[in-house]
């Protein structure tokens, strides 16, 4: 006998939206979250592209969303899911020492920060290297910082740091940035942001903590750049392996699903950034959450 109608793995925008829709359809719901509600958006400085909300901090958005889901009766639990299996027509998740059971499963596992893969990157994390400007930017007040990446996260971080740090150097491997034009224009207007395009960080400098980076341009010439902080914003990658028996993964490790968020296993749905799709945005994550929950409710009602 399953404890819940729907188990939702992941308390980001996709998972929490799924919880809202499922609760409003009268289903019992447990949302399992590993670290903190909101997922990646919780550490976004400012969200300015969510329809009808001209500007909101990622933290405020996440808190409001989690409160909305809980007020509707969604149960929540912190704990990392270490195993998932199908049993007796339902699903069993292992989180810590606990086993949780549900009739349907929504996977909204998001994605984790991609690393640069440089020697000593792990060792210097928290000693000058960060993957979240909003979380750690305040430690670099009046200091020299570097941001790596050319997407929205990198530009958002550069803009946030421009208001805190003495200088921000944005290093991107190509000449073209993929971030929204509005963010690029805003960063170019800041007096303390420098763009180093067509360049890569090839080495991390410093003993106990980061003191700078080695930068190589497309012509192969190298130079040292002194920096107290390095913010790595080179995108995300999924962490879906433990669910591979239940939902097929594509080459990049994202769940394969239809636009209806159904996976190869009846009763298992995928929503948000963890799913193979073209556009990973807050808007598409919440859209997935509503689609997956509606599909899960219909599937349950048909059983
Ligand atoms: P992203 O769009 O995938 O961009 C990753 C960036 O990192 C790209 O510029 C990429 O370079 C670069 N990169 C990847 N691997 C690298 C490596 N090994 N070394 C150096 N550079 C590397 O990731 P994101 O910026 O985190 O954004 C993820 C999604 O969230 C996007 O859809 C984005 O629009 C969305 N987002 C939205 C908001 C918002 O709405 N406010 C805020 C943040 C993020 P190339 O360009 O050369 O591939």
Short mmCIF file of C-alpha atoms and ligand atoms in Angstrom, two decimals:
data_model
loop_
_atom_site.label_atom_id
_atom_site.label_comp_id
_atom_site.label_asym_id
_atom_site.label_seq_id
_atom_site.Cartn_x
_atom_site.Cartn_y
_atom_site.Cartn_z
CA UNK A 1 0.00 0.00 0.00
CA UNK A 2 1.57 3.30 -1.11
CA UNK A 3 1.89 6.11 1.43
CA UNK A 4 1.38 8.86 -1.16
CA UNK A 5 -0.39 9.23 -4.48
CA UNK A 6 2.59 11.08 -5.94
CA UNK A 7 6.22 11.23 -4.90
CA UNK A 8 8.04 14.23 -6.35
CA UNK A 9 11.84 14.21 -6.40
CA UNK A 10 13.13 17.79 -6.40
CA UNK A 11 11.83 20.95 -4.76
CA UNK A 12 12.71 23.42 -7.50
CA UNK A 13 10.19 25.34 -9.62
CA UNK A 14 9.18 22.22 -11.60
CA UNK A 15 8.71 19.97 -8.56
CA UNK A 16 6.89 22.56 -6.45
CA UNK A 17 4.60 23.55 -9.32
CA UNK A 18 3.79 19.86 -9.81
CA UNK A 19 2.96 19.69 -6.09
CA UNK A 20 0.59 22.66 -6.38
CA UNK A 21 -1.25 21.13 -9.34
CA UNK A 22 -1.44 17.68 -7.77
CA UNK A 23 -2.75 19.01 -4.46
CA UNK A 24 -5.37 21.08 -6.23
CA UNK A 25 -6.44 17.85 -7.96
CA UNK A 26 -6.84 16.25 -4.53
CA UNK A 27 -3.83 13.93 -4.61
CA UNK A 28 -1.55 13.32 -1.63
CA UNK A 29 1.96 14.50 -2.37
CA UNK A 30 5.44 14.27 -0.89
CA UNK A 31 8.18 16.53 -2.26
CA UNK A 32 11.70 15.30 -1.54
CA UNK A 33 14.42 17.93 -1.69
CA UNK A 34 18.13 17.42 -1.20
CA UNK A 35 19.37 20.82 -0.07
CA UNK A 36 16.92 23.73 -0.12
CA UNK A 37 13.73 24.63 -1.93
CA UNK A 38 13.90 26.59 -5.17
CA UNK A 39 16.70 24.73 -6.93
CA UNK A 40 19.06 26.83 -9.03
CA UNK A 41 16.73 29.81 -9.20
CA UNK A 42 17.03 30.26 -5.42
CA UNK A 43 20.54 31.59 -5.98
CA UNK A 44 19.63 33.85 -8.91
CA UNK A 45 20.20 37.48 -8.01
CA UNK A 46 17.22 38.83 -9.93
CA UNK A 47 14.61 37.21 -12.14
CA UNK A 48 13.29 39.70 -14.66
CA UNK A 49 11.74 37.46 -17.29
CA UNK A 50 8.90 35.80 -15.45
CA UNK A 51 5.60 37.01 -16.91
CA UNK A 52 3.66 39.50 -14.77
CA UNK A 53 6.45 39.66 -12.16
CA UNK A 54 8.76 42.37 -13.54
CA UNK A 55 11.47 41.72 -10.95
CA UNK A 56 11.89 39.33 -8.03
CA UNK A 57 14.92 37.85 -6.31
CA UNK A 58 15.39 34.11 -6.81
CA UNK A 59 15.29 33.66 -3.02
CA UNK A 60 11.92 35.44 -2.66
CA UNK A 61 10.48 33.56 -5.59
CA UNK A 62 11.55 30.19 -4.16
CA UNK A 63 10.30 30.95 -0.66
CA UNK A 64 6.90 32.07 -1.96
CA UNK A 65 6.58 29.03 -4.20
CA UNK A 66 7.48 26.57 -1.42
CA UNK A 67 5.05 28.30 0.97
CA UNK A 68 2.28 28.07 -1.64
CA UNK A 69 2.82 24.34 -2.14
CA UNK A 70 2.91 23.69 1.62
CA UNK A 71 -0.21 25.80 2.26
CA UNK A 72 -2.03 23.60 -0.23
CA UNK A 73 -1.08 20.53 1.80
CA UNK A 74 2.01 19.24 0.00
CA UNK A 75 4.24 17.39 2.43
CA UNK A 76 7.95 18.07 2.15
CA UNK A 77 11.03 16.29 3.37
CA UNK A 78 14.75 16.99 3.10
CA UNK A 79 16.86 14.04 2.08
CA UNK A 80 18.86 12.83 -0.87
CA UNK A 81 17.30 9.99 -2.82
CA UNK A 82 19.89 7.24 -3.18
CA UNK A 83 17.79 4.56 -4.89
CA UNK A 84 14.50 4.17 -6.74
CA UNK A 85 12.60 1.04 -7.72
CA UNK A 86 9.26 -0.18 -8.93
CA UNK A 87 7.40 -2.49 -6.54
CA UNK A 88 3.83 -3.79 -6.18
CA UNK A 89 2.55 -1.50 -8.92
CA UNK A 90 4.05 1.58 -7.23
CA UNK A 91 7.42 3.19 -6.61
CA UNK A 92 9.83 3.07 -3.68
CA UNK A 93 12.44 5.75 -3.01
CA UNK A 94 15.25 5.37 -0.51
CA UNK A 95 16.26 8.58 1.26
CA UNK A 96 18.71 8.12 4.12
CA UNK A 97 17.39 5.17 6.16
CA UNK A 98 13.81 5.79 5.11
CA UNK A 99 11.85 4.15 2.30
CA UNK A 100 9.04 6.22 0.83
CA UNK A 101 6.29 4.80 -1.34
CA UNK A 102 4.06 6.36 -3.96
CA UNK A 103 1.70 5.27 -6.72
CA UNK A 104 3.22 7.69 -9.24
CA UNK A 105 6.58 9.40 -9.47
CA UNK A 106 7.53 12.83 -10.81
CA UNK A 107 11.25 13.35 -11.38
CA UNK A 108 12.13 17.03 -11.12
CA UNK A 109 15.78 16.61 -10.24
CA UNK A 110 17.07 19.73 -12.01
CA UNK A 111 20.75 19.90 -12.80
CA UNK A 112 23.95 20.59 -10.88
CA UNK A 113 26.72 23.11 -11.53
CA UNK A 114 29.21 22.04 -14.19
CA UNK A 115 32.86 22.26 -13.15
CA UNK A 116 35.69 23.61 -15.28
CA UNK A 117 37.60 20.42 -14.62
CA UNK A 118 40.89 22.15 -13.77
CA UNK A 119 43.44 20.71 -11.36
CA UNK A 120 42.80 21.92 -7.75
CA UNK A 121 39.32 23.19 -8.58
CA UNK A 122 37.79 21.11 -5.80
CA UNK A 123 40.52 22.00 -3.31
CA UNK A 124 40.06 25.75 -3.88
CA UNK A 125 36.25 25.64 -3.80
CA UNK A 126 35.26 27.83 -0.84
CA UNK A 127 38.80 29.30 -0.84
CA UNK A 128 38.22 31.78 -3.62
CA UNK A 129 36.28 29.57 -6.00
CA UNK A 130 32.50 29.71 -5.94
CA UNK A 131 29.61 28.49 -8.09
CA UNK A 132 27.11 31.01 -6.70
CA UNK A 133 27.69 34.77 -6.77
CA UNK A 134 24.55 35.56 -4.80
CA UNK A 135 25.59 33.15 -2.02
CA UNK A 136 29.26 34.13 -1.79
CA UNK A 137 29.62 37.52 -3.52
CA UNK A 138 29.55 39.48 -0.25
CA UNK A 139 32.90 37.92 0.75
CA UNK A 140 34.50 39.75 -2.19
CA UNK A 141 33.55 43.30 -1.29
CA UNK A 142 36.11 45.67 -2.82
CA UNK A 143 38.07 42.76 -4.34
CA UNK A 144 38.99 41.62 -7.85
CA UNK A 145 36.81 38.87 -9.23
CA UNK A 146 36.55 36.73 -12.34
CA UNK A 147 33.42 35.14 -13.78
CA UNK A 148 33.74 32.31 -16.31
CA UNK A 149 30.92 31.59 -18.77
CA UNK A 150 28.86 33.34 -21.41
CA UNK A 151 25.29 32.34 -20.53
CA UNK A 152 22.60 34.04 -18.44
CA UNK A 153 24.00 32.71 -15.17
CA UNK A 154 27.44 34.19 -15.92
CA UNK A 155 26.00 37.58 -16.85
CA UNK A 156 23.70 37.60 -13.81
CA UNK A 157 26.67 36.82 -11.60
CA UNK A 158 28.80 39.50 -13.25
CA UNK A 159 26.05 42.08 -12.72
CA UNK A 160 25.60 41.08 -9.11
CA UNK A 161 29.34 41.15 -8.41
CA UNK A 162 29.71 44.53 -10.18
CA UNK A 163 27.71 46.02 -7.31
CA UNK A 164 29.91 44.45 -4.64
CA UNK A 165 33.43 43.81 -5.92
CA UNK A 166 36.08 46.29 -7.08
CA UNK A 167 36.34 44.63 -10.49
CA UNK A 168 34.74 41.84 -12.47
CA UNK A 169 36.43 40.21 -15.47
CA UNK A 170 34.10 38.02 -17.48
CA UNK A 171 36.01 35.33 -19.34
CA UNK A 172 34.22 33.42 -22.09
CA UNK A 173 35.66 30.81 -24.45
CA UNK A 174 33.93 32.17 -27.59
CA UNK A 175 33.57 35.66 -29.07
CA UNK A 176 29.75 35.42 -28.91
CA UNK A 177 27.84 35.41 -25.65
CA UNK A 178 24.71 33.32 -25.36
CA UNK A 179 23.16 35.37 -22.55
CA UNK A 180 20.18 37.65 -23.16
CA UNK A 181 21.15 40.90 -24.91
CA UNK A 182 19.61 43.00 -22.13
CA UNK A 183 21.95 41.50 -19.51
CA UNK A 184 24.98 41.89 -21.77
CA UNK A 185 24.11 45.55 -22.40
CA UNK A 186 23.64 46.16 -18.67
CA UNK A 187 27.03 44.61 -17.89
CA UNK A 188 28.75 46.65 -20.60
CA UNK A 189 27.38 49.80 -18.97
CA UNK A 190 29.01 48.99 -15.65
CA UNK A 191 32.33 50.75 -15.26
CA UNK A 192 33.98 47.86 -13.42
CA UNK A 193 33.12 44.95 -15.75
CA UNK A 194 35.67 43.88 -18.37
CA UNK A 195 34.96 41.27 -21.04
CA UNK A 196 37.69 38.83 -22.07
CA UNK A 197 36.15 36.95 -24.96
CA UNK A 198 37.70 34.10 -26.92
CA UNK A 199 39.70 33.18 -23.82
CA UNK A 200 39.92 30.31 -21.36
CA UNK A 201 41.06 29.86 -17.80
CA UNK A 202 43.75 27.19 -18.02
CA UNK A 203 45.23 27.20 -14.52
CA UNK A 204 44.24 28.14 -10.99
CA UNK A 205 46.87 30.10 -9.06
CA UNK A 206 47.43 30.41 -5.31
CA UNK A 207 48.43 28.12 -2.47
CA UNK A 208 46.03 28.21 0.50
CA UNK A 209 43.48 30.26 -1.41
CA UNK A 210 43.02 31.52 -4.95
CA UNK A 211 45.28 34.40 -5.94
CA UNK A 212 44.59 34.48 -9.66
CA UNK A 213 44.06 32.57 -12.86
CA UNK A 214 46.07 31.85 -15.99
CA UNK A 215 44.18 32.95 -19.08
CA UNK A 216 44.89 31.78 -22.60
CA UNK A 217 43.44 33.53 -25.64
CA UNK A 218 42.51 31.97 -28.98
CA UNK A 219 45.97 32.79 -30.40
CA UNK A 220 47.52 30.71 -27.61
CA UNK A 221 49.10 33.56 -25.66
CA UNK A 222 48.93 33.20 -21.90
CA UNK A 223 48.87 35.71 -19.08
CA UNK A 224 48.28 35.78 -15.35
CA UNK A 225 45.29 37.65 -14.02
CA UNK A 226 45.26 38.43 -10.30
CA UNK A 227 41.92 37.65 -8.67
CA UNK A 228 40.57 37.01 -5.18
CA UNK A 229 37.42 35.31 -6.39
CA UNK A 230 36.56 33.05 -9.29
CA UNK A 231 32.90 32.41 -10.02
CA UNK A 232 32.38 29.44 -12.32
CA UNK A 233 29.10 29.72 -14.24
CA UNK A 234 29.52 27.31 -17.13
CA UNK A 235 26.10 25.74 -17.09
CA UNK A 236 24.62 22.69 -15.53
CA UNK A 237 24.60 18.97 -16.00
CA UNK A 238 21.99 16.47 -14.86
CA UNK A 239 22.40 13.96 -12.05
CA UNK A 240 19.89 11.32 -13.11
CA UNK A 241 21.82 8.05 -13.10
CA UNK A 242 20.02 6.46 -10.15
CA UNK A 243 16.71 6.75 -12.00
CA UNK A 244 18.02 5.26 -15.26
CA UNK A 245 16.08 1.99 -14.72
CA UNK A 246 12.83 3.90 -14.56
CA UNK A 247 13.34 6.65 -17.13
CA UNK A 248 15.53 6.48 -20.21
CA UNK A 249 18.42 8.96 -20.38
CA UNK A 250 19.70 10.71 -23.50
CA UNK A 251 23.42 11.03 -24.31
CA UNK A 252 23.78 14.04 -22.03
CA UNK A 253 22.11 12.21 -19.14
CA UNK A 254 18.77 14.06 -19.39
CA UNK A 255 15.48 12.15 -19.09
CA UNK A 256 13.86 11.37 -22.41
CA UNK A 257 10.18 12.22 -22.29
CA UNK A 258 7.43 13.47 -24.53
CA UNK A 259 6.06 16.99 -24.30
CA UNK A 260 3.49 15.42 -21.94
CA UNK A 261 6.42 14.67 -19.58
CA UNK A 262 5.73 10.89 -19.67
CA UNK A 263 8.78 8.62 -19.54
CA UNK A 264 9.15 5.03 -20.75
CA UNK A 265 7.72 3.72 -17.46
CA UNK A 266 3.98 4.20 -16.94
CA UNK A 267 3.48 6.29 -13.81
CA UNK A 268 6.88 8.01 -14.04
CA UNK A 269 7.04 11.60 -15.31
CA UNK A 270 9.94 14.02 -15.79
CA UNK A 271 9.69 17.79 -15.37
CA UNK A 272 12.01 20.79 -15.57
CA UNK A 273 15.73 21.09 -16.29
CA UNK A 274 16.34 17.34 -15.79
CA UNK A 275 14.36 16.60 -18.95
CA UNK A 276 15.76 16.61 -22.50
CA UNK A 277 14.43 19.82 -24.08
CA UNK A 278 15.43 22.95 -25.97
CA UNK A 279 14.89 25.71 -23.48
CA UNK A 280 15.66 25.49 -19.77
CA UNK A 281 14.07 28.49 -18.10
CA UNK A 282 11.97 29.20 -15.03
CA UNK A 283 8.92 29.52 -17.28
CA UNK A 284 9.52 26.16 -18.96
CA UNK A 285 10.20 24.47 -15.61
CA UNK A 286 6.89 25.59 -14.12
CA UNK A 287 5.14 24.66 -17.38
CA UNK A 288 6.60 21.16 -17.11
CA UNK A 289 5.55 20.91 -13.47
CA UNK A 290 1.92 21.60 -14.35
CA UNK A 291 1.99 19.25 -17.36
CA UNK A 292 3.65 16.40 -15.42
CA UNK A 293 1.28 16.70 -12.45
CA UNK A 294 -1.78 16.78 -14.70
CA UNK A 295 -0.53 13.74 -16.62
CA UNK A 296 0.23 11.93 -13.33
CA UNK A 297 -3.25 12.69 -11.95
CA UNK A 298 -4.90 11.43 -15.14
CA UNK A 299 -2.75 8.31 -15.04
CA UNK A 300 -3.70 7.67 -11.39
CA UNK A 301 -7.38 8.22 -12.11
CA UNK A 302 -7.16 5.71 -14.97
CA UNK A 303 -5.67 2.97 -12.76
P1 LIG B 1 24.21 27.91 -20.28
O1 LIG B 1 23.18 28.78 -20.90
O2 LIG B 1 24.31 26.49 -20.68
O3 LIG B 1 25.63 28.62 -20.51
C1 LIG B 1 26.80 28.00 -20.10
C2 LIG B 1 27.96 28.86 -20.56
O4 LIG B 1 29.17 28.27 -20.10
C3 LIG B 1 28.07 28.97 -22.06
O5 LIG B 1 28.44 30.28 -22.39
C4 LIG B 1 29.18 27.96 -22.40
O6 LIG B 1 29.96 28.34 -23.51
C5 LIG B 1 30.06 28.03 -21.18
N1 LIG B 1 30.76 26.78 -20.93
C6 LIG B 1 30.23 25.52 -20.85
N2 LIG B 1 31.19 24.63 -20.55
C7 LIG B 1 32.34 25.33 -20.44
C8 LIG B 1 33.68 24.97 -20.15
N3 LIG B 1 34.03 23.70 -19.89
N4 LIG B 1 34.61 25.95 -20.13
C9 LIG B 1 34.27 27.22 -20.38
N5 LIG B 1 33.02 27.64 -20.66
C10 LIG B 1 32.06 26.70 -20.68
O7 LIG B 1 24.07 27.86 -18.66
P2 LIG B 1 23.50 28.94 -17.65
O8 LIG B 1 24.01 30.29 -17.96
O9 LIG B 1 23.75 28.39 -16.28
O10 LIG B 1 21.94 28.91 -17.92
C11 LIG B 1 21.21 27.68 -17.87
C12 LIG B 1 19.76 27.95 -18.28
O11 LIG B 1 19.13 28.73 -17.26
C13 LIG B 1 19.67 28.76 -19.57
O12 LIG B 1 18.56 28.36 -20.31
C14 LIG B 1 19.50 30.16 -19.08
O13 LIG B 1 18.85 30.99 -20.02
C15 LIG B 1 18.67 29.94 -17.83
N6 LIG B 1 18.88 31.02 -16.85
C16 LIG B 1 17.93 31.99 -16.81
C17 LIG B 1 18.06 33.04 -15.93
C18 LIG B 1 16.99 34.07 -15.88
O14 LIG B 1 16.01 33.86 -16.55
N7 LIG B 1 17.10 35.14 -15.17
C19 LIG B 1 19.20 33.14 -15.10
C20 LIG B 1 20.16 32.15 -15.20
C21 LIG B 1 19.99 31.10 -16.08
P3 LIG B 1 29.40 28.28 -25.02
O15 LIG B 1 28.46 29.42 -25.15
O16 LIG B 1 30.63 28.40 -25.81
O17 LIG B 1 28.74 26.94 -25.14
#
